[in-house]
Amino acid sequence: MYTNTINLWEGREDVTLTSYCMEKNDEIIGCDRRPAVIILPGGGYAGFTEREGEAVALRFMAAGYQSFVLHYSVCEKAAFPGALYDLAQAMCFLHQNAERLYINEKRIVVCGFSAGGNLAASLGVMWNQEFMKEKFQVPAEWLKPAAMVLGYAVTNFGFENHSVLNQEQAEMMINCNRYITGKEQPEKEDYEKINLLRFVSSDTPPAFLFHLCADPVVPVDNSLQFASRLAAFDVPFVLEIGEDTWHGVSSLKAEDANLGFFKEEYAGWFDRAISWLKKKLFVENA
């Protein structure tokens, strides 16, 4: 295993891609071209929670993936499409360096949580938009993920949240809305411009979605309606809804969580997502 961090843009040290990768092993057939995953931690576009970063990367790596954690633009620099350009730039980097990184460029997955899930889904539904083509000037398929894994992702910032938030949660959501729209007081039309439900199409890659039904920060409607839009365009998906009130469960297992809120069933989605990805990447996309 080796790990390395690079800056994705010249002159910027805040947007980085950290690799958690395996070397080529001549004793393992096919390891010269492994699937890859770009992991996008959440944090309300204000920062990052590392339990959705390195911990997830190590689990994916153990499942045979070359894993990468993207620290994308946050705070004022996150305003759409700033962070989306960061993710697209990461996709281009993996394609450009696929041979050196032992990556099968046709099997690059994006996995995001909360705000990071919003970013992952944004690429999934906008990879073929004209503004993306004009910005990157690369083959369009370079920007399209093979699949998406979306954990309690924000897909529509316009959903009304009926949960009772504590002060910290309420301030986080206010700041998140302000950062992604680039406006101090976003209005309905600002949210509609970045409503991912509008951009779902038959070109959207398959998705594995999971959420808790009483998530107090990101309403479960985000996943329910996104799944409904996928179904409307015959895009394959899996939707898992757990029964609880937590936000930010990541891929934690009992042995690495050590947190009072942890419940064993929280971690089950990850193994099921890996099984689903095997089907999508190696059976249907052989």
Coordinates of N, CA and C in Angstrom, one line a residue, residues 47-135:
G47 N -16.3 22.3 5.6 CA -15.1 21.5 6.0 C -15.4 20.1 5.8
F48 N -14.7 19.2 6.5 CA -14.8 17.8 6.3 C -14.8 17.0 7.6
T49 N -15.6 15.9 7.6 CA -15.6 15.0 8.7 C -14.7 13.8 8.3
E50 N -13.7 13.5 9.0 CA -12.7 12.5 8.5 C -13.2 11.1 8.7
R51 N -14.3 10.9 9.5 CA -14.9 9.5 9.6 C -15.5 9.1 8.2
E52 N -15.7 10.1 7.4 CA -16.2 9.9 6.0 C -15.1 10.0 5.0
G53 N -13.9 10.0 5.4 CA -12.8 10.1 4.5 C -11.9 8.9 4.5
E54 N -10.8 8.9 5.3 CA -9.8 7.9 5.3 C -10.4 6.5 5.7
A55 N -11.3 6.5 6.7 CA -11.9 5.3 7.2 C -12.7 4.6 6.1
V56 N -13.3 5.3 5.2 CA -14.1 4.8 4.1 C -13.1 4.3 3.0
A57 N -12.0 5.1 2.8 CA -11.0 4.7 1.8 C -10.4 3.4 2.1
L58 N -10.1 3.2 3.4 CA -9.5 1.9 3.8 C -10.4 0.7 3.6
R59 N -11.7 0.9 3.8 CA -12.6 -0.2 3.6 C -12.7 -0.5 2.1
F60 N -12.8 0.5 1.3 CA -12.8 0.3 -0.2 C -11.5 -0.4 -0.6
M61 N -10.4 0.1 -0.1 CA -9.2 -0.5 -0.5 C -9.1 -2.0 -0.2
A62 N -9.6 -2.4 1.0 CA -9.7 -3.8 1.4 C -10.6 -4.6 0.5
A63 N -11.5 -3.9 -0.2 CA -12.4 -4.6 -1.1 C -11.8 -4.6 -2.5
G64 N -10.6 -4.1 -2.7 CA -9.9 -4.2 -4.0 C -9.9 -2.9 -4.8
Y65 N -10.3 -1.8 -4.2 CA -10.4 -0.6 -5.0 C -9.1 0.3 -4.7
Q66 N -8.6 0.9 -5.8 CA -7.7 2.0 -5.6 C -8.6 3.2 -5.1
S67 N -8.3 3.7 -3.9 CA -9.2 4.7 -3.2 C -8.5 6.1 -3.1
F68 N -9.4 7.1 -3.3 CA -8.9 8.4 -3.3 C -9.9 9.3 -2.5
V69 N -9.4 10.1 -1.6 CA -10.2 11.0 -0.9 C -10.0 12.5 -1.4
L70 N -11.1 13.1 -1.8 CA -11.0 14.4 -2.4 C -11.4 15.5 -1.3
H71 N -10.5 16.4 -1.0 CA -10.9 17.6 -0.3 C -11.2 18.7 -1.3
Y72 N -12.4 19.0 -1.5 CA -12.9 19.9 -2.5 C -13.1 21.3 -1.9
S73 N -13.4 22.2 -2.7 CA -13.6 23.6 -2.3 C -14.7 23.7 -1.3
V74 N -14.5 24.5 -0.2 CA -15.5 24.7 0.8 C -15.6 26.2 1.1
C75 N -16.6 26.5 2.0 CA -16.9 27.9 2.3 C -17.2 28.7 1.1
E76 N -16.7 29.9 1.0 CA -17.0 30.7 -0.1 C -16.6 30.2 -1.5
K77 N -15.5 29.4 -1.5 CA -15.0 28.8 -2.7 C -15.9 27.6 -3.2
A78 N -16.8 27.2 -2.4 CA -17.6 26.0 -2.8 C -18.8 26.4 -3.8
A79 N -19.1 27.7 -3.9 CA -20.2 28.1 -4.7 C -20.3 27.4 -6.0
F80 N -21.4 26.9 -6.4 CA -21.6 26.2 -7.6 C -21.2 27.0 -8.8
P81 N -20.4 26.4 -9.7 CA -20.0 25.0 -9.8 C -18.6 24.7 -9.3
G82 N -18.1 25.5 -8.3 CA -16.7 25.4 -7.9 C -16.3 24.0 -7.5
A83 N -17.0 23.5 -6.5 CA -16.7 22.1 -6.0 C -16.9 21.1 -7.0
L84 N -17.9 21.2 -7.9 CA -18.1 20.3 -9.0 C -16.9 20.2 -9.9
Y85 N -16.3 21.4 -10.2 CA -15.1 21.4 -11.0 C -14.0 20.6 -10.4
D86 N -13.9 20.7 -9.1 CA -12.8 20.0 -8.4 C -13.0 18.5 -8.6
L87 N -14.2 18.0 -8.5 CA -14.4 16.5 -8.6 C -14.2 16.1 -10.1
A88 N -14.6 17.0 -11.0 CA -14.3 16.7 -12.4 C -12.8 16.6 -12.7
Q89 N -12.1 17.6 -12.1 CA -10.7 17.6 -12.2 C -10.0 16.3 -11.7
A90 N -10.6 15.8 -10.6 CA -10.1 14.5 -10.0 C -10.3 13.4 -11.0
M91 N -11.5 13.4 -11.6 CA -11.8 12.3 -12.6 C -10.8 12.4 -13.8
C92 N -10.5 13.6 -14.2 CA -9.5 13.8 -15.3 C -8.1 13.3 -14.9
F93 N -7.8 13.6 -13.6 CA -6.5 13.1 -13.1 C -6.4 11.6 -13.1
L94 N -7.4 10.9 -12.7 CA -7.4 9.4 -12.7 C -7.3 8.9 -14.1
H95 N -8.0 9.5 -15.0 CA -8.0 9.0 -16.4 C -6.6 9.2 -17.0
Q96 N -6.0 10.4 -16.7 CA -4.7 10.7 -17.3 C -3.6 9.8 -16.7
N97 N -3.8 9.3 -15.5 CA -2.8 8.6 -14.8 C -3.2 7.1 -14.5
A98 N -4.2 6.6 -15.3 CA -4.8 5.3 -15.0 C -3.7 4.2 -15.1
E99 N -2.8 4.2 -16.0 CA -1.8 3.2 -16.1 C -0.9 3.2 -14.9
R100 N -0.4 4.4 -14.6 CA 0.5 4.5 -13.5 C -0.1 4.1 -12.1
L101 N -1.4 4.4 -12.0 CA -2.1 4.1 -10.7 C -2.8 2.7 -10.7
Y102 N -2.6 2.0 -11.8 CA -3.2 0.6 -11.9 C -4.7 0.7 -11.8
I103 N -5.3 1.6 -12.6 CA -6.8 1.8 -12.5 C -7.4 1.4 -13.8
N104 N -8.5 0.8 -13.7 CA -9.4 0.6 -14.9 C -10.3 1.8 -15.0
E105 N -10.0 2.6 -16.0 CA -10.7 3.9 -16.1 C -12.1 3.8 -16.4
K106 N -12.6 2.6 -16.8 CA -14.0 2.4 -17.1 C -14.8 2.0 -15.8
R107 N -14.0 1.9 -14.7 CA -14.6 1.5 -13.4 C -14.3 2.4 -12.3
I108 N -14.6 3.7 -12.5 CA -14.3 4.7 -11.5 C -15.7 5.1 -10.8
V109 N -15.8 4.9 -9.6 CA -17.0 5.1 -8.8 C -16.8 6.4 -8.0
V110 N -17.9 7.1 -7.7 CA -17.9 8.2 -6.8 C -18.7 7.8 -5.6
C111 N -18.2 8.2 -4.4 CA -18.9 7.8 -3.1 C -18.9 9.1 -2.3
G112 N -20.1 9.6 -2.0 CA -20.2 10.8 -1.2 C -21.2 10.8 0.0
F113 N -21.0 11.6 1.0 CA -21.8 11.6 2.2 C -22.3 13.0 2.4
S114 N -23.6 13.1 2.6 CA -24.2 14.4 3.0 C -23.9 15.5 1.9
A115 N -23.1 16.5 2.2 CA -22.7 17.5 1.2 C -21.8 16.9 0.2
G116 N -21.0 15.9 0.6 CA -20.2 15.2 -0.3 C -21.0 14.3 -1.2
G117 N -22.1 13.8 -0.7 CA -23.1 13.1 -1.5 C -23.7 14.0 -2.6
N118 N -24.0 15.2 -2.2 CA -24.5 16.2 -3.1 C -23.5 16.4 -4.3
L119 N -22.3 16.5 -3.9 CA -21.2 16.7 -5.0 C -21.1 15.5 -5.9
A120 N -21.1 14.3 -5.3 CA -21.1 13.0 -6.1 C -22.2 12.9 -7.0
A121 N -23.4 13.2 -6.5 CA -24.7 13.1 -7.4 C -24.7 14.2 -8.4
S122 N -24.1 15.4 -8.1 CA -24.0 16.5 -9.0 C -23.2 16.1 -10.3
L123 N -22.1 15.4 -10.1 CA -21.3 14.9 -11.2 C -22.1 13.9 -12.0
G124 N -22.8 13.0 -11.2 CA -23.6 11.9 -11.9 C -24.7 12.5 -12.8
V125 N -25.3 13.6 -12.5 CA -26.4 14.1 -13.3 C -25.9 15.2 -14.2
M126 N -24.7 15.8 -14.0 CA -24.3 16.9 -14.8 C -23.1 16.7 -15.6
W127 N -22.5 15.5 -15.7 CA -21.3 15.2 -16.3 C -21.3 15.6 -17.8
N128 N -22.5 15.5 -18.4 CA -22.7 15.8 -19.8 C -23.2 17.1 -20.2
Q129 N -23.3 18.0 -19.2 CA -23.8 19.4 -19.4 C -22.8 20.2 -20.2
E130 N -23.3 21.2 -21.0 CA -22.4 21.9 -21.9 C -21.4 22.7 -21.1
F131 N -21.7 23.2 -19.9 CA -20.7 24.0 -19.2 C -19.6 23.1 -18.7
M132 N -19.8 21.8 -18.5 CA -18.7 20.9 -18.1 C -17.9 20.6 -19.3
K133 N -18.5 20.4 -20.5 CA -17.7 20.1 -21.7 C -16.8 21.3 -22.0
E134 N -17.3 22.5 -21.9 CA -16.6 23.7 -22.2 C -15.4 23.9 -21.2
K135 N -15.6 23.6 -20.0 CA -14.6 23.8 -19.0 C -13.4 22.9 -19.2

